[in-house]
mmCIF file of C-alpha atoms in Angstrom:
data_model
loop_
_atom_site.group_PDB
_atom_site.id
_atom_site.type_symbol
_atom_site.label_atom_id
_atom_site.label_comp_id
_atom_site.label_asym_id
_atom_site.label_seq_id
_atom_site.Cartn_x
_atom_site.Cartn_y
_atom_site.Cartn_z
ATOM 1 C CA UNK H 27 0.000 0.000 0.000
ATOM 2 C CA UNK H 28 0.975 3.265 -0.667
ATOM 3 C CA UNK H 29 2.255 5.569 1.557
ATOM 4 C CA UNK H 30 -0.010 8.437 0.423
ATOM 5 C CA UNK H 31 -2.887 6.068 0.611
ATOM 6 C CA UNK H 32 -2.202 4.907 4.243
ATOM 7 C CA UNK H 33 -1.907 9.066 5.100
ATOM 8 C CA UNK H 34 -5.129 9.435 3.762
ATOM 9 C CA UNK H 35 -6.864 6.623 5.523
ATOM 10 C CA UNK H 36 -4.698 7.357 9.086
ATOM 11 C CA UNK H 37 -5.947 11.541 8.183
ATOM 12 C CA UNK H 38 -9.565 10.308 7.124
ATOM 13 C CA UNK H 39 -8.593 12.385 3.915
ATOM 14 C CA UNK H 40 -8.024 15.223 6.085
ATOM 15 C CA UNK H 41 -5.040 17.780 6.151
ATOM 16 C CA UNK H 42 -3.567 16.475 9.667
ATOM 17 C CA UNK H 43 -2.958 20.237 10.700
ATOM 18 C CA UNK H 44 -5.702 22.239 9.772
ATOM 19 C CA UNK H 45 -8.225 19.966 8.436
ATOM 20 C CA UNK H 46 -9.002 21.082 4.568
ATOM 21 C CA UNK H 47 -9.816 18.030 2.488
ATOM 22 C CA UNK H 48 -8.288 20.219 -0.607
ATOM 23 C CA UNK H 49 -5.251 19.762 -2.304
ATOM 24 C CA UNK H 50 -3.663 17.198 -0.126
ATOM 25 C CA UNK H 51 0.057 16.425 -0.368
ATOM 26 C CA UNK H 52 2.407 13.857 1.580
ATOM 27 C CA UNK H 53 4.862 16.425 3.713
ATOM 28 C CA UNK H 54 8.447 14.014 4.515
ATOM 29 C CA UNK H 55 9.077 15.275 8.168
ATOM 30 C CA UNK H 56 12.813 15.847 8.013
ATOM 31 C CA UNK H 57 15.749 14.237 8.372
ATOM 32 C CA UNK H 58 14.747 11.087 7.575
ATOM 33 C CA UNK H 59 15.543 7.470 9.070
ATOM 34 C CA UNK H 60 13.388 4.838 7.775
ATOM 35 C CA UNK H 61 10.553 6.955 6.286
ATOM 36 C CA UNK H 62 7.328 5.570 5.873
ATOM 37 C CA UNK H 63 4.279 6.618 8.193
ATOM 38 C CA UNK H 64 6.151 7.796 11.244
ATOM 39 C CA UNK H 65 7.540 10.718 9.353
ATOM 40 C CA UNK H 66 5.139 11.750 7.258
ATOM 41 C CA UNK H 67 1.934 13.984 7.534
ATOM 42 C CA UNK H 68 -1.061 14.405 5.002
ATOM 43 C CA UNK H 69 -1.478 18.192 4.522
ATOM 44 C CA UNK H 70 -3.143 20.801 2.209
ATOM 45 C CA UNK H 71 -1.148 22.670 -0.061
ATOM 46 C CA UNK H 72 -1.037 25.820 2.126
ATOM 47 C CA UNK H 73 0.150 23.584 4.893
ATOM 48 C CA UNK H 74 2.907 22.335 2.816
ATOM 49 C CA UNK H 75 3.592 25.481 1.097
ATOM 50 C CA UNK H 76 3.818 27.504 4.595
ATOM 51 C CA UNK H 77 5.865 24.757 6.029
ATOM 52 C CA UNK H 78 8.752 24.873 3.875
ATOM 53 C CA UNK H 79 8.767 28.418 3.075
ATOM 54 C CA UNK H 80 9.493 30.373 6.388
ATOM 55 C CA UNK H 81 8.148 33.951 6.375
ATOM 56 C CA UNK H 82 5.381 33.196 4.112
ATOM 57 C CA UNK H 83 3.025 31.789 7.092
ATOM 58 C CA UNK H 84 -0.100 33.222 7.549
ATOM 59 C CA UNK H 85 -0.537 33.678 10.951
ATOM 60 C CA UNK H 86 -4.328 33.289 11.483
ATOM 61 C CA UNK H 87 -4.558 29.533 9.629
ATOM 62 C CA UNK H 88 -1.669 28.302 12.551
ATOM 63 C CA UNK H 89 -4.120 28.465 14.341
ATOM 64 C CA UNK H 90 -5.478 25.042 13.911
ATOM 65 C CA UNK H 91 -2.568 23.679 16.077
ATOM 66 C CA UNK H 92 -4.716 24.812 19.164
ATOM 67 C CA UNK H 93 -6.200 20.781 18.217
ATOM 68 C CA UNK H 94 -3.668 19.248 15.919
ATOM 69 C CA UNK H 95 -0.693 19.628 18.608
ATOM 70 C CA UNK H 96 -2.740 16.899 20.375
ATOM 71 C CA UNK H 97 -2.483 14.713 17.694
ATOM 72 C CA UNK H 98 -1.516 10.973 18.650
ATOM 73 C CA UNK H 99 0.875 10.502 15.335
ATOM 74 C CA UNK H 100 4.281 11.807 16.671
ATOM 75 C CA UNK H 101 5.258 13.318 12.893
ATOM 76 C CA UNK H 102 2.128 15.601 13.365
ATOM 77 C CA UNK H 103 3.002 16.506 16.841
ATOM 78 C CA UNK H 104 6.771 17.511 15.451
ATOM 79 C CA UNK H 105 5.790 19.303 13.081
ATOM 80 C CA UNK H 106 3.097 21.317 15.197
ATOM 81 C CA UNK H 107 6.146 22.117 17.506
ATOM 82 C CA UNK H 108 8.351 23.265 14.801
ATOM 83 C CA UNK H 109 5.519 25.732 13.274
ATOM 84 C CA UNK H 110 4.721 27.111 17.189
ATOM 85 C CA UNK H 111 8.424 27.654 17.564
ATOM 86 C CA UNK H 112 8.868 29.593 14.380
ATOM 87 C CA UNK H 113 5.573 31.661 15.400
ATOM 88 C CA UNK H 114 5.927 31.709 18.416
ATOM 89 C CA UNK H 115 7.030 35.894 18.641
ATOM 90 C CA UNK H 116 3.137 36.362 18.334
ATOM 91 C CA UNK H 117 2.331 35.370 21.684
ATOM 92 C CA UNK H 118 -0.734 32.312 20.972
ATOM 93 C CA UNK H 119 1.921 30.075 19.659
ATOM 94 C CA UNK H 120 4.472 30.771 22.658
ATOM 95 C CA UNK H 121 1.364 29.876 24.954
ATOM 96 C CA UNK H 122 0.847 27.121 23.382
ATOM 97 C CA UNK H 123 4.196 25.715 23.126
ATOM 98 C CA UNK H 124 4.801 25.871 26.667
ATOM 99 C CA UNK H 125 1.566 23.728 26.916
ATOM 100 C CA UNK H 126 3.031 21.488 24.405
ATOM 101 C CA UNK H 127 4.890 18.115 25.795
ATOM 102 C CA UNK H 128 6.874 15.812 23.679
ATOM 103 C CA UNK H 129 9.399 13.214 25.075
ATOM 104 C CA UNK H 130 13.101 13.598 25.144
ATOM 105 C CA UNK H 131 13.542 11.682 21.882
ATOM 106 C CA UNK H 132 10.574 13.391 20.259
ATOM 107 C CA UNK H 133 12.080 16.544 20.959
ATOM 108 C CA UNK H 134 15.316 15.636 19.339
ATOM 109 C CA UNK H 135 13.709 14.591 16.504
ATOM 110 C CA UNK H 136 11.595 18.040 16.312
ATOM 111 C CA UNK H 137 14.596 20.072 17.157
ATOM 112 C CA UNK H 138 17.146 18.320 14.738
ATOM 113 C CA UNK H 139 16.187 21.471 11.964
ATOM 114 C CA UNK H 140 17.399 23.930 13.793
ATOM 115 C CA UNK H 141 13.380 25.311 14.535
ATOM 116 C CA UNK H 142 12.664 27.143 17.606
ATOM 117 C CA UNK H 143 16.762 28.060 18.069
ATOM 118 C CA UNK H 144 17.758 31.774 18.205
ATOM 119 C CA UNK H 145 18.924 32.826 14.808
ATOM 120 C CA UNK H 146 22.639 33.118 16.131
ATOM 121 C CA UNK H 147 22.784 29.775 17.447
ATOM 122 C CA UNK H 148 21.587 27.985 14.570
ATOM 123 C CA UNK H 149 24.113 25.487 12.691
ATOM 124 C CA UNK H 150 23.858 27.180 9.022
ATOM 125 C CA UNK H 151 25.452 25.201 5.978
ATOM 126 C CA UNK H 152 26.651 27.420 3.447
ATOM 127 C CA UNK H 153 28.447 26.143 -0.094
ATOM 128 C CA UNK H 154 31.482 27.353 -1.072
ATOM 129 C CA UNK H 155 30.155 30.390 -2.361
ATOM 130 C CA UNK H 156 28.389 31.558 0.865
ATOM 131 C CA UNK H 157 25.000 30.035 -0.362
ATOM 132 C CA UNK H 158 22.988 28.298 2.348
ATOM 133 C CA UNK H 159 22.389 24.753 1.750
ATOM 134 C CA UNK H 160 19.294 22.938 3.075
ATOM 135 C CA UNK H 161 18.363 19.499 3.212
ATOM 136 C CA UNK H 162 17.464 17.197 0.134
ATOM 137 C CA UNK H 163 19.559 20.011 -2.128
ATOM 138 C CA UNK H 164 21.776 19.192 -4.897
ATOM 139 C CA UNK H 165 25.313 20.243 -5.061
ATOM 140 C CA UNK H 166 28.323 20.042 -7.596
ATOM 141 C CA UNK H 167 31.752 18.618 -6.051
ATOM 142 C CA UNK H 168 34.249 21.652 -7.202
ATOM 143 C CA UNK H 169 37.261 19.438 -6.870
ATOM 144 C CA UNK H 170 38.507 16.015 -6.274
ATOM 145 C CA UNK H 171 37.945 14.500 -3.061
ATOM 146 C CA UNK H 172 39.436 11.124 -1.683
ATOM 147 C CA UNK H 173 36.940 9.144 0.486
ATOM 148 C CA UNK H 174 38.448 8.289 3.325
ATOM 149 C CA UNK H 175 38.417 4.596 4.612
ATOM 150 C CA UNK H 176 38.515 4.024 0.220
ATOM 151 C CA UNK H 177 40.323 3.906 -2.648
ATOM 152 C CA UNK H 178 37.637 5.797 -4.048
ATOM 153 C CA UNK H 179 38.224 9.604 -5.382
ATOM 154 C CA UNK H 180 35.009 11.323 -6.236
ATOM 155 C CA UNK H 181 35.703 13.919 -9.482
ATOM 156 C CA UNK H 182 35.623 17.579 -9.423
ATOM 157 C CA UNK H 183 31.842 18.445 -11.291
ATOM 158 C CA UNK H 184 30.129 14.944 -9.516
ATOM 159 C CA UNK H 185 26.172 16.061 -8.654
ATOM 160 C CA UNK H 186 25.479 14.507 -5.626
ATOM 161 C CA UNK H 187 21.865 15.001 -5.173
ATOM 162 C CA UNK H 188 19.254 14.617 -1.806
ATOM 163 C CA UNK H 189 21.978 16.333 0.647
ATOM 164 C CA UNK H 190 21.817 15.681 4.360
ATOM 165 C CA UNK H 191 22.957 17.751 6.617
ATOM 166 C CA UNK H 192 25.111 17.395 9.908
ATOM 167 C CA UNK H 193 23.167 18.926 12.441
ATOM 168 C CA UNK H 194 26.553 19.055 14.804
ATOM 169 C CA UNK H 195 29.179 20.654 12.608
ATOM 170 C CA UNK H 196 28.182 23.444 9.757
ATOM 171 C CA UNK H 197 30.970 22.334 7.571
ATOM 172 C CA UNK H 198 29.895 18.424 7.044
ATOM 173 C CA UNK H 199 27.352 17.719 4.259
ATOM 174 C CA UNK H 200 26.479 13.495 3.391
ATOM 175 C CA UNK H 201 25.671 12.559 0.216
ATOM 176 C CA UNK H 202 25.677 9.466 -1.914
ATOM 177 C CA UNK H 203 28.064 9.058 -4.587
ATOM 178 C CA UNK H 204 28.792 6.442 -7.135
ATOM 179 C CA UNK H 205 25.933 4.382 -4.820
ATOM 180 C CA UNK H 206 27.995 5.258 -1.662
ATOM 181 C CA UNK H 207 27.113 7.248 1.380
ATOM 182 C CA UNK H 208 30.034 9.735 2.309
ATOM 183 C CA UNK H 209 30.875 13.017 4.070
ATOM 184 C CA UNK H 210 31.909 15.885 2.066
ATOM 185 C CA UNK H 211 33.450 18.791 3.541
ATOM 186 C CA UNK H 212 30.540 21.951 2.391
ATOM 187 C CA UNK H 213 33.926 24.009 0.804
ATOM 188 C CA UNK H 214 34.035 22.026 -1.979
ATOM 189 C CA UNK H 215 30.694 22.125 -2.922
ATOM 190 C CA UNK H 216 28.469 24.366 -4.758
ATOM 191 C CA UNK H 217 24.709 24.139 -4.676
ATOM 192 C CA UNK H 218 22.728 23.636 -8.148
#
């Protein structure tokens, strides 16, 4: 079964944060382990669109996570915490947030973007060209790189596509190349 059909019969064909039966879209709650149901949410297309474009939320339709931070499906709970962190300047979403309880590794999990940090101690990954780089981006290797722990050297103009970011060090960046997972240092990168 598919996983957008199993969202739509856990959601009842419902956005899982604000409730619109329009326009619904699978939303991947980032970073990823395994995938599947645990870290994804059915939403509507302003959902989805607010979500992954900060500064373009509307502050009024947040305010369905009065109900949906109560959700039992811990993806929807993360990312009710992640929206009330980045509102929560307006007061309501601060109120609610301190309401809010998720368990230590929930928390983790909703805190591993960087959401609900002060701007100055966020971990920001920037290419080699001072662009920011965010995760599932694609990125050009500028010049050759040995792998470590390999006889492998990955070439200078290599895409490697779907980053993943190290949310402990602002200079590490993991990608796959030639069908191998490695760790490429974000100064000899450039983002596509």
């Amino acid at each position: 079964m598919s996983i957008e059909r199993e969202l739509n019969k856990r959601s009842g064909s419902k956005c899982e944060l604000c409730g619109s039966t329009e326009n619904l879209k699978v939303y991947e709650v980032l970073p990823t382990k395994k995938g599947g149901l645990d870290e994804a949410v059915m939403t509507c297309a302003t959902c989805k669109d607010q979500i992954e474009n900060p500064g373009n939320e509307d502050l009024n339709h947040w305010r369905c996570l009065n109900d949906s931070m109560w959700n039992e499906n811990s993806a929807v709970q993360v990312v009710a915490w992640r929206m009330l962190s980045r509102l929560r300047g307006a007061g309501w979403p601060k109120e609610l947030l301190d309401m809010m309880y998720l368990d230590e590794d929930l928390l983790a999990y909703a805190q591993a973007t960087g959401e609900g940090e002060d701007d100055e101690n966020k971990i920001i990954h920037r290419d080699s060209n001072g662009v920011i780089l965010e995760h599932g981006d694609s990125v050009v290797l500028i010049k050759d790189l040995k792998v470590k722990g390999s006889s492998m050297v990955a070439k200078q103009g290599t895409a490697v596509r779907n980053i993943r970011l190290d949310h402990e060090n602002a200079e590490y960046i993991e990608g796959k190349v030639d069908g191998q997972t490695i760790v490429i240092i974000t100064q000899y990168v450039k983002k596509t």
